[in-house]
Short mmCIF file of C-alpha atoms and ligand atoms in Angstrom, two decimals:
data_model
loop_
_atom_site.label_atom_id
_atom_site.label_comp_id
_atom_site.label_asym_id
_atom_site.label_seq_id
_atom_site.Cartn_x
_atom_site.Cartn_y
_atom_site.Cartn_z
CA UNK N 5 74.22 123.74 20.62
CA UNK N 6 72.22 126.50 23.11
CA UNK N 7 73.51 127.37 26.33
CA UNK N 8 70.88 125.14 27.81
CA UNK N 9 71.58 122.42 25.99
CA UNK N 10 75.47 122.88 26.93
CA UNK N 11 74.72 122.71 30.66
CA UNK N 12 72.07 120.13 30.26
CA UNK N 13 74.67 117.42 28.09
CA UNK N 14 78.02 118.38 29.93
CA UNK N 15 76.95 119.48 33.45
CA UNK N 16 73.45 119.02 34.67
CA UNK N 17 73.66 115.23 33.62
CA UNK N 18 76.63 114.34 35.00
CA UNK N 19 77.16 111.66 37.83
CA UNK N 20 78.38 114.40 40.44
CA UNK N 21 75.34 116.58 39.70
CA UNK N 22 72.67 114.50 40.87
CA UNK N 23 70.61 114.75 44.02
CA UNK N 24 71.44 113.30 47.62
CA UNK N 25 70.52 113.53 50.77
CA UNK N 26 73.44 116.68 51.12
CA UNK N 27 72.41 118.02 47.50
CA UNK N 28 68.55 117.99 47.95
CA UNK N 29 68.07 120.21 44.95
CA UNK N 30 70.28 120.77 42.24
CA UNK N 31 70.93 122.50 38.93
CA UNK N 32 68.28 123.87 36.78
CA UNK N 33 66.30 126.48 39.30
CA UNK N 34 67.58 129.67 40.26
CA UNK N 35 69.20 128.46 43.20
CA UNK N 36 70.41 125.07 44.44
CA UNK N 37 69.22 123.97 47.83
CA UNK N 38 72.00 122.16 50.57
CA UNK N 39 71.24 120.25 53.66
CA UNK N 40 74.04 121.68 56.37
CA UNK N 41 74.09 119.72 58.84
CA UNK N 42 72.72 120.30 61.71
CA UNK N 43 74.90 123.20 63.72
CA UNK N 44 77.30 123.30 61.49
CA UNK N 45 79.44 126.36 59.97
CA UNK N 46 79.54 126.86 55.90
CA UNK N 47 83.00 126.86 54.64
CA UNK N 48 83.28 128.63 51.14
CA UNK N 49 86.40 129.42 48.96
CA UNK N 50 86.50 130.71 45.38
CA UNK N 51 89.09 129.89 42.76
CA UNK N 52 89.34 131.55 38.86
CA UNK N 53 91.81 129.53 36.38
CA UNK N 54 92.61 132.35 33.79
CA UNK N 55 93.61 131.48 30.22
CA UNK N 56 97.25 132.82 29.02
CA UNK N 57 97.51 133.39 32.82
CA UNK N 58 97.49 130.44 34.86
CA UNK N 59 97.15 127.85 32.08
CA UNK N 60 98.70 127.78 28.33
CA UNK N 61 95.85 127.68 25.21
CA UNK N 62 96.57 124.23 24.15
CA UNK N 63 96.12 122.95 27.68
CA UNK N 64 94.29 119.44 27.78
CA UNK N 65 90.45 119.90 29.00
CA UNK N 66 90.29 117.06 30.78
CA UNK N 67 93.18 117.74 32.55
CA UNK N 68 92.81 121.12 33.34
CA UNK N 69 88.87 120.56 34.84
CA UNK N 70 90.26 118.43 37.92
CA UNK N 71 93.34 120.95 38.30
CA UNK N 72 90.65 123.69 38.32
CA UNK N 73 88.41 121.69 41.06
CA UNK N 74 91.43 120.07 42.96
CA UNK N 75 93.04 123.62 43.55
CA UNK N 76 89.52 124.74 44.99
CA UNK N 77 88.83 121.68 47.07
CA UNK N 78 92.21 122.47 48.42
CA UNK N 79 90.97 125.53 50.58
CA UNK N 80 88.66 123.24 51.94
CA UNK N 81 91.28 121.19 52.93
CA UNK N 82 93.57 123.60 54.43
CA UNK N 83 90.32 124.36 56.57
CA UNK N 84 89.37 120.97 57.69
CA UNK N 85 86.00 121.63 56.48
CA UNK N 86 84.03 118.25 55.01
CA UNK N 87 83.02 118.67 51.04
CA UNK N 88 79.75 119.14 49.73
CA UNK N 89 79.61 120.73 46.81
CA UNK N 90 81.01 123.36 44.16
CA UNK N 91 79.57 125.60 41.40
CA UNK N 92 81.22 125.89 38.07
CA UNK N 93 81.32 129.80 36.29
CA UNK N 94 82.41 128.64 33.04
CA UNK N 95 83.49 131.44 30.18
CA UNK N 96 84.01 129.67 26.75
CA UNK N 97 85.51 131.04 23.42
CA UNK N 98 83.12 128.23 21.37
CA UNK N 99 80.91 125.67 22.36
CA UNK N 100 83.62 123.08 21.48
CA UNK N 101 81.67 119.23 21.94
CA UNK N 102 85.20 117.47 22.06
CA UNK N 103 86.45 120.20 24.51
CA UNK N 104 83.63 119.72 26.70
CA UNK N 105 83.25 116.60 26.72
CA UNK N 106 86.69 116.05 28.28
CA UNK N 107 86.41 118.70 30.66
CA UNK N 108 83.33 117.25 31.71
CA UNK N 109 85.03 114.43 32.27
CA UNK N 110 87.71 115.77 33.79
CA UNK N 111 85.72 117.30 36.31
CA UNK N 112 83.25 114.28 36.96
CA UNK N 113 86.86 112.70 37.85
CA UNK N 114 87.87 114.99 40.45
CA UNK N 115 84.84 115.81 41.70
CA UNK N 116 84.26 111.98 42.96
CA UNK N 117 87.74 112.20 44.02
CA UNK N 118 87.05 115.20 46.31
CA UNK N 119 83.15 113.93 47.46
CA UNK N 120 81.94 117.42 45.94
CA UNK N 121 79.12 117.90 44.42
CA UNK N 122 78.25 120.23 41.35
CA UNK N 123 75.50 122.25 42.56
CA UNK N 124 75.04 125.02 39.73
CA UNK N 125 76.76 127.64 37.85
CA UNK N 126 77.29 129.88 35.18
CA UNK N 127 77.83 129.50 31.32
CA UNK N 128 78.68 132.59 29.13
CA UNK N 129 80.69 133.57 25.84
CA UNK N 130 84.11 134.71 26.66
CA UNK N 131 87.85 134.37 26.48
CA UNK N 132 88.51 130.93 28.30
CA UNK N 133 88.20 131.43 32.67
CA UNK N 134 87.02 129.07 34.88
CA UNK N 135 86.06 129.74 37.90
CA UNK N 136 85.00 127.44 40.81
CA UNK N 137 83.61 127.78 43.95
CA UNK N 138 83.62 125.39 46.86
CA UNK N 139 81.38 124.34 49.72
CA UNK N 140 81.78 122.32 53.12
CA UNK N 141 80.99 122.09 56.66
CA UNK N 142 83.02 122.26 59.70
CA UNK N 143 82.22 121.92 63.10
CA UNK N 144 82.07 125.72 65.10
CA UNK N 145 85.40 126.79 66.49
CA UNK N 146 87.32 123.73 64.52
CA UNK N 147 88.32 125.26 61.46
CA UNK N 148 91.91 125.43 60.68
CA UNK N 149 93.16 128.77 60.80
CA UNK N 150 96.38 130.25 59.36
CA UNK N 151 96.56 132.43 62.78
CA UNK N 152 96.86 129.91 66.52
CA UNK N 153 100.50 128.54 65.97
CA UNK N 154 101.80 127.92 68.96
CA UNK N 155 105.93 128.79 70.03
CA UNK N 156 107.36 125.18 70.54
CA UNK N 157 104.90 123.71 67.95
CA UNK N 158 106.46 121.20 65.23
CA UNK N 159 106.32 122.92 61.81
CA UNK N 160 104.98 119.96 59.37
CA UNK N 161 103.43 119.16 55.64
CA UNK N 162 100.87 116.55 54.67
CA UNK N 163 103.39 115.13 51.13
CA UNK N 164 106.26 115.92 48.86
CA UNK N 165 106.88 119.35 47.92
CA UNK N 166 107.96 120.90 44.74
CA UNK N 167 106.74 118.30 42.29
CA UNK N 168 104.50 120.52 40.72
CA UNK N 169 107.07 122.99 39.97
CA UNK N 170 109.67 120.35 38.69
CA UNK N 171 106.96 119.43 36.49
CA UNK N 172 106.41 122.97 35.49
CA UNK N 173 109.20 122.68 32.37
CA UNK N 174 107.19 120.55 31.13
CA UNK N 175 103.50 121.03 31.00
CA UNK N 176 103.92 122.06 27.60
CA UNK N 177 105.97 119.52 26.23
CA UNK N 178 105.88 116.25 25.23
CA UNK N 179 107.18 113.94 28.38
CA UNK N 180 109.32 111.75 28.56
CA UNK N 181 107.45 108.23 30.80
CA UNK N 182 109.39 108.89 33.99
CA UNK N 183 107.61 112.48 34.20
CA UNK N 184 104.35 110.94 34.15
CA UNK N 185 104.25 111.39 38.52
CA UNK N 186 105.61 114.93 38.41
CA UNK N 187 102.82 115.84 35.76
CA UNK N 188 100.03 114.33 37.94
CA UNK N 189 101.16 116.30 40.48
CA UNK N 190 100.69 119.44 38.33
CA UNK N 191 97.90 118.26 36.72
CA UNK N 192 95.70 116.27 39.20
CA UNK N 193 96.71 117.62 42.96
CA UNK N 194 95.04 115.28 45.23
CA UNK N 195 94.06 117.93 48.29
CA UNK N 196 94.43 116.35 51.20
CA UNK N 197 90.80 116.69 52.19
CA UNK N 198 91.32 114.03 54.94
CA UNK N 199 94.28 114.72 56.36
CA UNK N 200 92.49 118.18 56.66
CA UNK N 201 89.51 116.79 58.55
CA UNK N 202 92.26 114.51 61.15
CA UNK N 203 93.37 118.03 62.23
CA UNK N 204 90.63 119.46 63.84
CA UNK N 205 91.40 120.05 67.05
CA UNK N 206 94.92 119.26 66.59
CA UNK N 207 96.90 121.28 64.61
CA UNK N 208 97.04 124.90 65.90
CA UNK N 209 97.46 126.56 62.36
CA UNK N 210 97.09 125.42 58.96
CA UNK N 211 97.12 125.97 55.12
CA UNK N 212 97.56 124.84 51.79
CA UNK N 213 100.80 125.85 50.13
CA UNK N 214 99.98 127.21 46.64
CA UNK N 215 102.68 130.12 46.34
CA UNK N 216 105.33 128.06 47.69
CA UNK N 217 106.59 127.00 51.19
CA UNK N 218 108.55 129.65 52.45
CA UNK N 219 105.98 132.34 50.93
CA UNK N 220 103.26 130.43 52.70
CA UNK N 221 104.63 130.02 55.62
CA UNK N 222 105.23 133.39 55.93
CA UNK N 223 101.69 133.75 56.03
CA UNK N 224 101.26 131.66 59.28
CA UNK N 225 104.17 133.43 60.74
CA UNK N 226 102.24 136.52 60.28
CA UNK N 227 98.72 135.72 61.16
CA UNK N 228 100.07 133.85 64.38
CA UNK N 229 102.90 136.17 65.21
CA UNK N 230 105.37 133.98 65.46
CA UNK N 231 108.27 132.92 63.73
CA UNK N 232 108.53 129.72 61.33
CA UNK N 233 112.08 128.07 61.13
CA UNK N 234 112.41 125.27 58.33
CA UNK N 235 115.33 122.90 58.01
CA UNK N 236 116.23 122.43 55.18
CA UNK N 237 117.43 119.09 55.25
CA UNK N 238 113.69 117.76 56.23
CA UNK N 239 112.00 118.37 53.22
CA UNK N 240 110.01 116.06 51.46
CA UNK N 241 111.49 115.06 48.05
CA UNK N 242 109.81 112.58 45.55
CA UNK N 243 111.75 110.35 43.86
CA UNK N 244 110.13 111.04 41.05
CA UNK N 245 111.39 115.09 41.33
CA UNK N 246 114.80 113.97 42.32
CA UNK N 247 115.31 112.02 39.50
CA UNK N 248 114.56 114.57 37.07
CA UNK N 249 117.23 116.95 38.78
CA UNK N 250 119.45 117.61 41.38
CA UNK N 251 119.21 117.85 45.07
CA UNK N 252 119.61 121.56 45.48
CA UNK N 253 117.47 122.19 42.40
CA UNK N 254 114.80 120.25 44.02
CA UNK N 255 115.23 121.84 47.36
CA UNK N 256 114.79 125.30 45.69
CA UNK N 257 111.46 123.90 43.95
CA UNK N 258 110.22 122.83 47.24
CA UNK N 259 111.11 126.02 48.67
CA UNK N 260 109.37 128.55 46.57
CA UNK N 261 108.01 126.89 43.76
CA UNK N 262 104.19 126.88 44.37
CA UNK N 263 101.25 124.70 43.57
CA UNK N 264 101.94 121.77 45.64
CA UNK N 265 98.20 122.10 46.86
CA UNK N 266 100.09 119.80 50.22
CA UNK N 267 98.98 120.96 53.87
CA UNK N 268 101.29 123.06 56.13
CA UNK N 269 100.40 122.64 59.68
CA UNK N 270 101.66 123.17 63.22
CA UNK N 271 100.83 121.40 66.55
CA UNK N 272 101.92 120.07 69.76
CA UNK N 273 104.15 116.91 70.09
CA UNK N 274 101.21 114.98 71.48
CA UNK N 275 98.54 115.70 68.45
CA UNK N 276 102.08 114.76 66.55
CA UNK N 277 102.01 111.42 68.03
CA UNK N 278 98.59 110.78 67.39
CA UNK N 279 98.25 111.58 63.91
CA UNK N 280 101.15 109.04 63.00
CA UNK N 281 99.40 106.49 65.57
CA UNK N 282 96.97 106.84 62.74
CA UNK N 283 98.94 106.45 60.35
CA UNK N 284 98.86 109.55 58.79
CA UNK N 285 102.21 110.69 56.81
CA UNK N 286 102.85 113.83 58.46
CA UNK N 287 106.74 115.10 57.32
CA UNK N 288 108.01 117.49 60.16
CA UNK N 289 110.21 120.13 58.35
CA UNK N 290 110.86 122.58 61.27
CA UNK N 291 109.79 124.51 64.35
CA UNK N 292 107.39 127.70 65.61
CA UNK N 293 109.50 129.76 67.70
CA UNK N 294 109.02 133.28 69.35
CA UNK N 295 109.88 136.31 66.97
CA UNK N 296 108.50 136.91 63.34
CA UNK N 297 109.40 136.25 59.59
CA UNK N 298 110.43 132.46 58.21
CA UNK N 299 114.19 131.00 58.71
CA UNK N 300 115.74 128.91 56.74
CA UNK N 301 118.59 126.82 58.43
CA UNK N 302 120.87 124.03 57.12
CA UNK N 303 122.09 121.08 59.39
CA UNK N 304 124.17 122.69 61.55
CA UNK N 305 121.58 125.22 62.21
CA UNK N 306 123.06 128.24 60.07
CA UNK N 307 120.92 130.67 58.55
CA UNK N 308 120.58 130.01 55.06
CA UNK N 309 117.70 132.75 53.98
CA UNK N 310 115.73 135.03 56.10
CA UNK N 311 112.14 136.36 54.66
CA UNK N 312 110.77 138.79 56.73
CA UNK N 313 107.18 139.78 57.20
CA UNK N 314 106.16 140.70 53.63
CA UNK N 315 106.68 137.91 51.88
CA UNK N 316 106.55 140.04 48.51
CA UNK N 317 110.41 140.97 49.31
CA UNK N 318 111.46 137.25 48.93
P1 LIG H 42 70.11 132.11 35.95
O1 LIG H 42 69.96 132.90 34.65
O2 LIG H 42 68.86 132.05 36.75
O3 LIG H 42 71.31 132.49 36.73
P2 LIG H 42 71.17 130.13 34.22
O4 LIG H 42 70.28 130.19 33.05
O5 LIG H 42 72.48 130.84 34.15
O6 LIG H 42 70.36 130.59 35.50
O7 LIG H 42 71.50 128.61 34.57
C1 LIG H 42 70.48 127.64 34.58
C2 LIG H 42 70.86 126.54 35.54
O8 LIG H 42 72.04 125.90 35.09
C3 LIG H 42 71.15 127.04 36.95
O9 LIG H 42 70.72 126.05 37.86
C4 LIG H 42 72.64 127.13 36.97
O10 LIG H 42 73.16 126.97 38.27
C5 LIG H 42 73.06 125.98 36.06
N1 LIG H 42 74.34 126.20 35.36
C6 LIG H 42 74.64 127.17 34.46
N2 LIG H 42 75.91 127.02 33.99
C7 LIG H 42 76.42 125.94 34.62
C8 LIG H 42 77.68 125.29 34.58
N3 LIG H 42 78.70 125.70 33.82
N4 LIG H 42 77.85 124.21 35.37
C9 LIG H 42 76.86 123.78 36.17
N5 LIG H 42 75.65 124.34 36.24
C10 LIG H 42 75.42 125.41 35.49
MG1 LIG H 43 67.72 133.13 37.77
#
């Protein structure tokens, strides 16, 4: 099988590569041609998935092309931008058909999932990287940014946190049923695309947390030049982690564990109010207050850990 034969089977061909009225020309020229609409801004974020680095060998195709998108569409998320499309730089050992054909499939999933498009790419002969790049639209001066939180703001995330990194034992392994949740949540991150687009003009700051909660918030804190406290007893805990260990195990997960792809917002108690009017889930964990660095405080308000400005320290 050719290169253009590859793209032309697994990619081109695919459901999420056809034409629309956002995609008006798609793969097989030199470029691909978008409709923006009208006044809009581009949003763009890039995203490589390194073999041996950020995902073992053996790992399941079809599992790792939606992790691969959904940790792309994320950014797009975190910037309340609306989806339209994505190109795929794909580096392959072999031109494996089984392999392909499931993270074609994989990515057809997530891609319908996320409304985003595949618009073009790149195939070429390589130790195993994927690397994705998304596209959206967001409205001038409405894009979330990590700098704009506000002192007095409610500190708040879009789901559960650490589930990903509970699952992160075992990836490899083979499961036991009642991990099936925690894997999905490793495997398949669902970014919270809408929940992104509800917060224009509402929340004040916003991100995705990928390295963790406290790490990430650290980067508000910074960009907004503020301090971020959390309370610890408001995190969001699945079930699903809490039954595979205990409380403070989870807690520690949720705290710097990473890849839980979930928003982390802050605004005003009246944006608060209409958000859940809504009816969208939106945990408070803590509070923006005057100062610098991230707090970590138990119920009675004692400081449990401090991280200062560089988050590296932690
Ligand atoms: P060029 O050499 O002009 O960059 P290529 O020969 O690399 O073009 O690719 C041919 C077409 O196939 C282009 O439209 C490109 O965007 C698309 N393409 C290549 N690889 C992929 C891929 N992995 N997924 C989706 N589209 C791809
Ligand atoms: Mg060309």
């Amino acid at each position: 099988m050719g290169e253009f034969e590859l793209i032309r089977r697994f990619f081109a061909s695919a459901a999420c590569a056809q034409t629309d009225a956002i995609l008006q020309y798609g793969i097989g020229d030199d470029c691909a041609l978008l409709q923006l609409p009208v006044g809009e801004q581009l949003a763009v974020s890039s995203d490589s998935m390194v073999c041996g680095v950020h995902f073992p060998e053996q790992a399941d195709p079809f599992l790792l092309a939606q992790r691969a998108l959904a940790c792309a569409a994320s950014d797009l998320a975190a910037m309340g931008a609306s989806p339209m499309g994505f190109t795929l730089a794909l580096t392959l050992p072999c031109a494996d058909e089984a392999w392909l054909e499931a993270f074609a499939r994989g990515l057809q999933r997530m891609a319908e999932r996320c409304q985003l498009r595949l618009i073009g790419g790149d195939t070429t002969r390589g130790p195993l990287n994927i690397n994705v790049t998304v596209l959206g639209h967001v409205p001038p001066g409405q894009a979330l940014k990590r700098s704009g939180a506000r002192v007095g703001d409610y500190l708040c995330v879009g789901g559960y946190l650490g589930d990903a990194a509970g699952a992160l034992p075992y990836v490899l392994g083979h499961e036991p049923d009642a991990l099936a949740g925690l894997l999905d949540s490793y495997w398949q991150p669902q970014p919270q695309l809408a929940l992104g687009q509800a917060l224009r003009g509402r929340a004040h700051a916003a991100m995705d947390i990928s390295d963790g909660l406290l790490a990430d918030c650290g980067h508000i804190a910074k960009a907004s030049q503020v301090a971020l406290v959390v309370e610890q007893a408001l995190l969001p805990l699945s079930p699903a982690l809490l039954a595979c260990c205990d409380v403070s195990q989870a807690r520690e997960h949720a705290l710097s564990g990473g890849d839980d792809y979930v928003l982390l917002f802050t605004l005003d108690e009246q944006a608060l109010g209409l958000l859940r009017e809504e009816g969208w889930s939106v945990h408070v964990i803590g509070r923006v207050e005057a100062g610098c660095g991230v707090r970590l405080e138990d119920e009675q308000g004692q400081v449990l850990t401090t991280l200062a400005q560089g988050y590296e320290h932690f």
